[in-house]
Amino acid sequence: MSEQNGIKILTNNRRARHLYHLFDYLETGMVLTGSEVKSARAGKIQLADAYGTLRGRELWLVNAHISPYGPANRENHDPVRPRKLLAHRREIDRLGVKTREKGLTLIPTRIYLKKGRVKCELALAKGKKLHDKRDAERKRESEKEARSAIRGHLG
């Protein structure tokens, strides 16, 4: 959990950048119960298999795992229930068009606190092919080697 300019990041979806080409980012609010907020503030969130979907004209986060909050006992929440996301109508309609026409997916990239509110950042994504993943890995390795060569040469 890191903090930058008033935003406390609760969880990052690092696999998303490996598995998808990410395009258009959108900040949304989340409809959560009290025990979900407590658990989220403790950083007990996993976005591994999560995705966003449109049902009617509403935006939903599916398969995000928010662990049950211990002290809430019988008032606890279902860890993987679908959670409603809040965005402007224009933005929801625009996302609907892009997901239907272009075959893109909505992937949550991170969940964070902003001014005391839990926010979810969604990205329009297109799945990477195996060769894209290999190219990205090769590029990362060559940059790493170049940095270490420069560091070794200067140091």
mmCIF file of C-alpha atoms in Angstrom:
data_model
loop_
_atom_site.group_PDB
_atom_site.id
_atom_site.type_symbol
_atom_site.label_atom_id
_atom_site.label_comp_id
_atom_site.label_asym_id
_atom_site.label_seq_id
_atom_site.Cartn_x
_atom_site.Cartn_y
_atom_site.Cartn_z
ATOM 1 C CA MET A 1 0.000 0.000 0.000
ATOM 2 C CA SER A 2 1.678 3.157 -1.182
ATOM 3 C CA GLU A 3 0.552 6.754 -0.896
ATOM 4 C CA GLN A 4 0.916 9.463 -3.515
ATOM 5 C CA ASN A 5 -0.759 12.912 -3.791
ATOM 6 C CA GLY A 6 -3.716 12.094 -1.515
ATOM 7 C CA ILE A 7 -4.307 8.644 -3.019
ATOM 8 C CA LYS A 8 -3.624 5.504 -0.984
ATOM 9 C CA ILE A 9 -3.332 2.498 -3.280
ATOM 10 C CA LEU A 10 -4.983 -0.546 -1.707
ATOM 11 C CA THR A 11 -4.187 -3.050 -4.469
ATOM 12 C CA ASN A 12 -2.656 -3.148 -7.950
ATOM 13 C CA ASN A 13 -3.475 -5.598 -10.722
ATOM 14 C CA ARG A 14 0.089 -6.149 -11.953
ATOM 15 C CA ARG A 15 -0.881 -9.156 -14.072
ATOM 16 C CA ALA A 16 -3.153 -6.949 -16.179
ATOM 17 C CA ARG A 17 -0.190 -5.194 -17.808
ATOM 18 C CA HIS A 18 1.356 -8.563 -18.614
ATOM 19 C CA LEU A 19 -1.789 -10.168 -20.044
ATOM 20 C CA TYR A 20 -3.427 -7.192 -21.809
ATOM 21 C CA HIS A 21 -2.757 -4.109 -23.908
ATOM 22 C CA LEU A 22 -4.392 -1.385 -21.760
ATOM 23 C CA PHE A 23 -5.889 1.660 -23.472
ATOM 24 C CA ASP A 24 -8.480 3.940 -21.932
ATOM 25 C CA TYR A 25 -8.553 4.400 -18.125
ATOM 26 C CA LEU A 26 -11.637 5.369 -16.112
ATOM 27 C CA GLU A 27 -11.985 6.132 -12.390
ATOM 28 C CA THR A 28 -15.182 4.763 -10.878
ATOM 29 C CA GLY A 29 -16.678 4.746 -7.415
ATOM 30 C CA MET A 30 -17.645 1.460 -5.760
ATOM 31 C CA VAL A 31 -20.819 0.502 -3.889
ATOM 32 C CA LEU A 32 -19.576 -1.422 -0.838
ATOM 33 C CA THR A 33 -20.928 -2.576 2.507
ATOM 34 C CA GLY A 34 -19.286 -1.484 5.767
ATOM 35 C CA SER A 35 -17.374 -4.722 6.280
ATOM 36 C CA GLU A 36 -16.079 -4.543 2.685
ATOM 37 C CA VAL A 37 -14.744 -1.031 3.259
ATOM 38 C CA LYS A 38 -12.994 -2.112 6.480
ATOM 39 C CA SER A 39 -11.426 -5.094 4.739
ATOM 40 C CA ALA A 40 -10.428 -2.967 1.712
ATOM 41 C CA ARG A 41 -8.740 -0.397 3.956
ATOM 42 C CA ALA A 42 -6.715 -3.279 5.405
ATOM 43 C CA GLY A 43 -5.607 -4.133 1.844
ATOM 44 C CA LYS A 44 -7.355 -7.503 1.717
ATOM 45 C CA ILE A 45 -8.393 -7.281 -1.951
ATOM 46 C CA GLN A 46 -7.435 -9.478 -4.914
ATOM 47 C CA LEU A 47 -8.084 -8.514 -8.536
ATOM 48 C CA ALA A 48 -6.508 -11.597 -10.161
ATOM 49 C CA ASP A 49 -9.587 -12.839 -12.074
ATOM 50 C CA ALA A 50 -11.700 -9.693 -11.843
ATOM 51 C CA TYR A 51 -13.292 -7.910 -14.781
ATOM 52 C CA GLY A 52 -15.861 -5.206 -15.430
ATOM 53 C CA THR A 53 -19.141 -5.834 -17.226
ATOM 54 C CA LEU A 54 -22.204 -3.929 -18.333
ATOM 55 C CA ARG A 55 -25.613 -5.177 -17.232
ATOM 56 C CA GLY A 56 -28.318 -3.063 -18.733
ATOM 57 C CA ARG A 57 -26.955 0.449 -18.326
ATOM 58 C CA GLU A 58 -25.034 -0.289 -15.125
ATOM 59 C CA LEU A 59 -21.354 -1.065 -14.636
ATOM 60 C CA TRP A 60 -20.390 -4.034 -12.405
ATOM 61 C CA LEU A 61 -17.131 -5.434 -11.029
ATOM 62 C CA VAL A 62 -17.206 -9.248 -11.111
ATOM 63 C CA ASN A 63 -14.886 -11.789 -9.405
ATOM 64 C CA ALA A 64 -12.990 -9.253 -7.274
ATOM 65 C CA HIS A 65 -12.209 -10.924 -3.955
ATOM 66 C CA ILE A 66 -12.554 -8.796 -0.809
ATOM 67 C CA SER A 67 -11.791 -10.976 2.219
ATOM 68 C CA PRO A 68 -14.349 -11.124 5.037
ATOM 69 C CA TYR A 69 -13.681 -8.691 7.871
ATOM 70 C CA GLY A 70 -13.027 -10.668 11.077
ATOM 71 C CA PRO A 71 -14.799 -8.508 13.688
ATOM 72 C CA ALA A 72 -17.967 -8.256 11.548
ATOM 73 C CA ASN A 73 -18.724 -12.007 12.105
ATOM 74 C CA ARG A 74 -22.385 -12.637 11.135
ATOM 75 C CA GLU A 75 -22.815 -9.249 9.430
ATOM 76 C CA ASN A 76 -20.049 -10.117 6.953
ATOM 77 C CA HIS A 77 -20.236 -9.953 3.163
ATOM 78 C CA ASP A 78 -19.847 -12.541 0.387
ATOM 79 C CA PRO A 79 -16.160 -12.242 -0.670
ATOM 80 C CA VAL A 80 -16.723 -12.499 -4.448
ATOM 81 C CA ARG A 81 -20.149 -10.935 -4.936
ATOM 82 C CA PRO A 82 -20.616 -8.615 -7.952
ATOM 83 C CA ARG A 83 -20.129 -4.981 -6.932
ATOM 84 C CA LYS A 84 -21.747 -2.010 -8.630
ATOM 85 C CA LEU A 85 -19.405 0.651 -10.012
ATOM 86 C CA LEU A 86 -20.404 4.295 -10.246
ATOM 87 C CA ALA A 87 -19.660 6.358 -13.339
ATOM 88 C CA HIS A 88 -21.361 9.025 -15.435
ATOM 89 C CA ARG A 89 -23.961 7.827 -17.942
ATOM 90 C CA ARG A 90 -21.883 9.165 -20.878
ATOM 91 C CA GLU A 91 -18.851 7.164 -19.771
ATOM 92 C CA ILE A 92 -20.873 3.970 -19.301
ATOM 93 C CA ASP A 93 -22.443 4.338 -22.761
ATOM 94 C CA ARG A 94 -19.025 5.020 -24.335
ATOM 95 C CA LEU A 95 -17.564 1.902 -22.676
ATOM 96 C CA GLY A 96 -20.558 -0.147 -23.832
ATOM 97 C CA VAL A 97 -19.986 0.862 -27.454
ATOM 98 C CA LYS A 98 -16.268 0.045 -27.310
ATOM 99 C CA THR A 99 -16.752 -3.347 -25.648
ATOM 100 C CA ARG A 100 -19.481 -4.381 -28.106
ATOM 101 C CA GLU A 101 -17.977 -3.081 -31.356
ATOM 102 C CA LYS A 102 -14.259 -3.559 -30.819
ATOM 103 C CA GLY A 103 -14.385 -6.668 -28.626
ATOM 104 C CA LEU A 104 -12.469 -5.028 -25.773
ATOM 105 C CA THR A 105 -12.659 -6.084 -22.122
ATOM 106 C CA LEU A 106 -12.912 -3.978 -18.957
ATOM 107 C CA ILE A 107 -10.108 -4.855 -16.532
ATOM 108 C CA PRO A 108 -9.642 -3.323 -13.052
ATOM 109 C CA THR A 109 -6.055 -2.075 -12.788
ATOM 110 C CA ARG A 110 -6.069 -0.825 -9.202
ATOM 111 C CA ILE A 111 -8.275 -0.035 -6.213
ATOM 112 C CA TYR A 112 -7.401 2.934 -4.054
ATOM 113 C CA LEU A 113 -8.659 5.429 -1.482
ATOM 114 C CA LYS A 114 -9.207 8.995 -2.639
ATOM 115 C CA LYS A 115 -10.549 11.513 -0.132
ATOM 116 C CA GLY A 116 -11.756 8.628 2.050
ATOM 117 C CA ARG A 117 -13.695 6.933 -0.776
ATOM 118 C CA VAL A 118 -12.834 3.566 -2.313
ATOM 119 C CA LYS A 119 -12.260 3.984 -6.058
ATOM 120 C CA CYS A 120 -11.662 1.444 -8.807
ATOM 121 C CA GLU A 121 -9.640 2.253 -11.906
ATOM 122 C CA LEU A 122 -10.869 0.348 -14.965
ATOM 123 C CA ALA A 123 -9.042 0.073 -18.276
ATOM 124 C CA LEU A 124 -10.249 -0.983 -21.693
ATOM 125 C CA ALA A 125 -8.050 -3.920 -22.606
ATOM 126 C CA LYS A 126 -7.264 -6.217 -25.487
ATOM 127 C CA GLY A 127 -5.676 -9.587 -24.730
ATOM 128 C CA LYS A 128 -2.015 -10.029 -25.645
ATOM 129 C CA LYS A 129 -0.961 -12.915 -27.838
ATOM 130 C CA LEU A 130 1.896 -15.161 -26.697
ATOM 131 C CA HIS A 131 4.400 -13.464 -29.026
ATOM 132 C CA ASP A 132 3.431 -10.039 -27.611
ATOM 133 C CA LYS A 133 4.223 -11.273 -24.106
ATOM 134 C CA ARG A 134 7.566 -12.641 -25.276
ATOM 135 C CA ASP A 135 8.434 -9.355 -27.008
ATOM 136 C CA ALA A 136 7.607 -7.398 -23.856
ATOM 137 C CA GLU A 137 9.759 -9.767 -21.765
ATOM 138 C CA ARG A 138 12.683 -9.446 -24.226
ATOM 139 C CA LYS A 139 12.421 -5.650 -24.166
ATOM 140 C CA ARG A 140 12.332 -5.597 -20.361
ATOM 141 C CA GLU A 141 15.389 -7.867 -20.156
ATOM 142 C CA SER A 142 17.422 -5.779 -22.633
ATOM 143 C CA GLU A 143 16.585 -2.556 -20.757
ATOM 144 C CA LYS A 144 17.616 -4.218 -17.490
ATOM 145 C CA GLU A 145 20.923 -5.367 -18.994
ATOM 146 C CA ALA A 146 21.598 -1.895 -20.445
ATOM 147 C CA ARG A 147 20.955 -0.259 -17.073
ATOM 148 C CA SER A 148 23.251 -2.683 -15.252
ATOM 149 C CA ALA A 149 25.974 -2.224 -17.924
ATOM 150 C CA ILE A 150 25.807 1.550 -17.535
ATOM 151 C CA ARG A 151 25.815 1.243 -13.731
ATOM 152 C CA GLY A 152 28.805 -1.116 -13.880
ATOM 153 C CA HIS A 153 30.654 1.157 -16.278
ATOM 154 C CA LEU A 154 30.105 4.276 -14.137
ATOM 155 C CA GLY A 155 30.574 2.618 -10.754
#
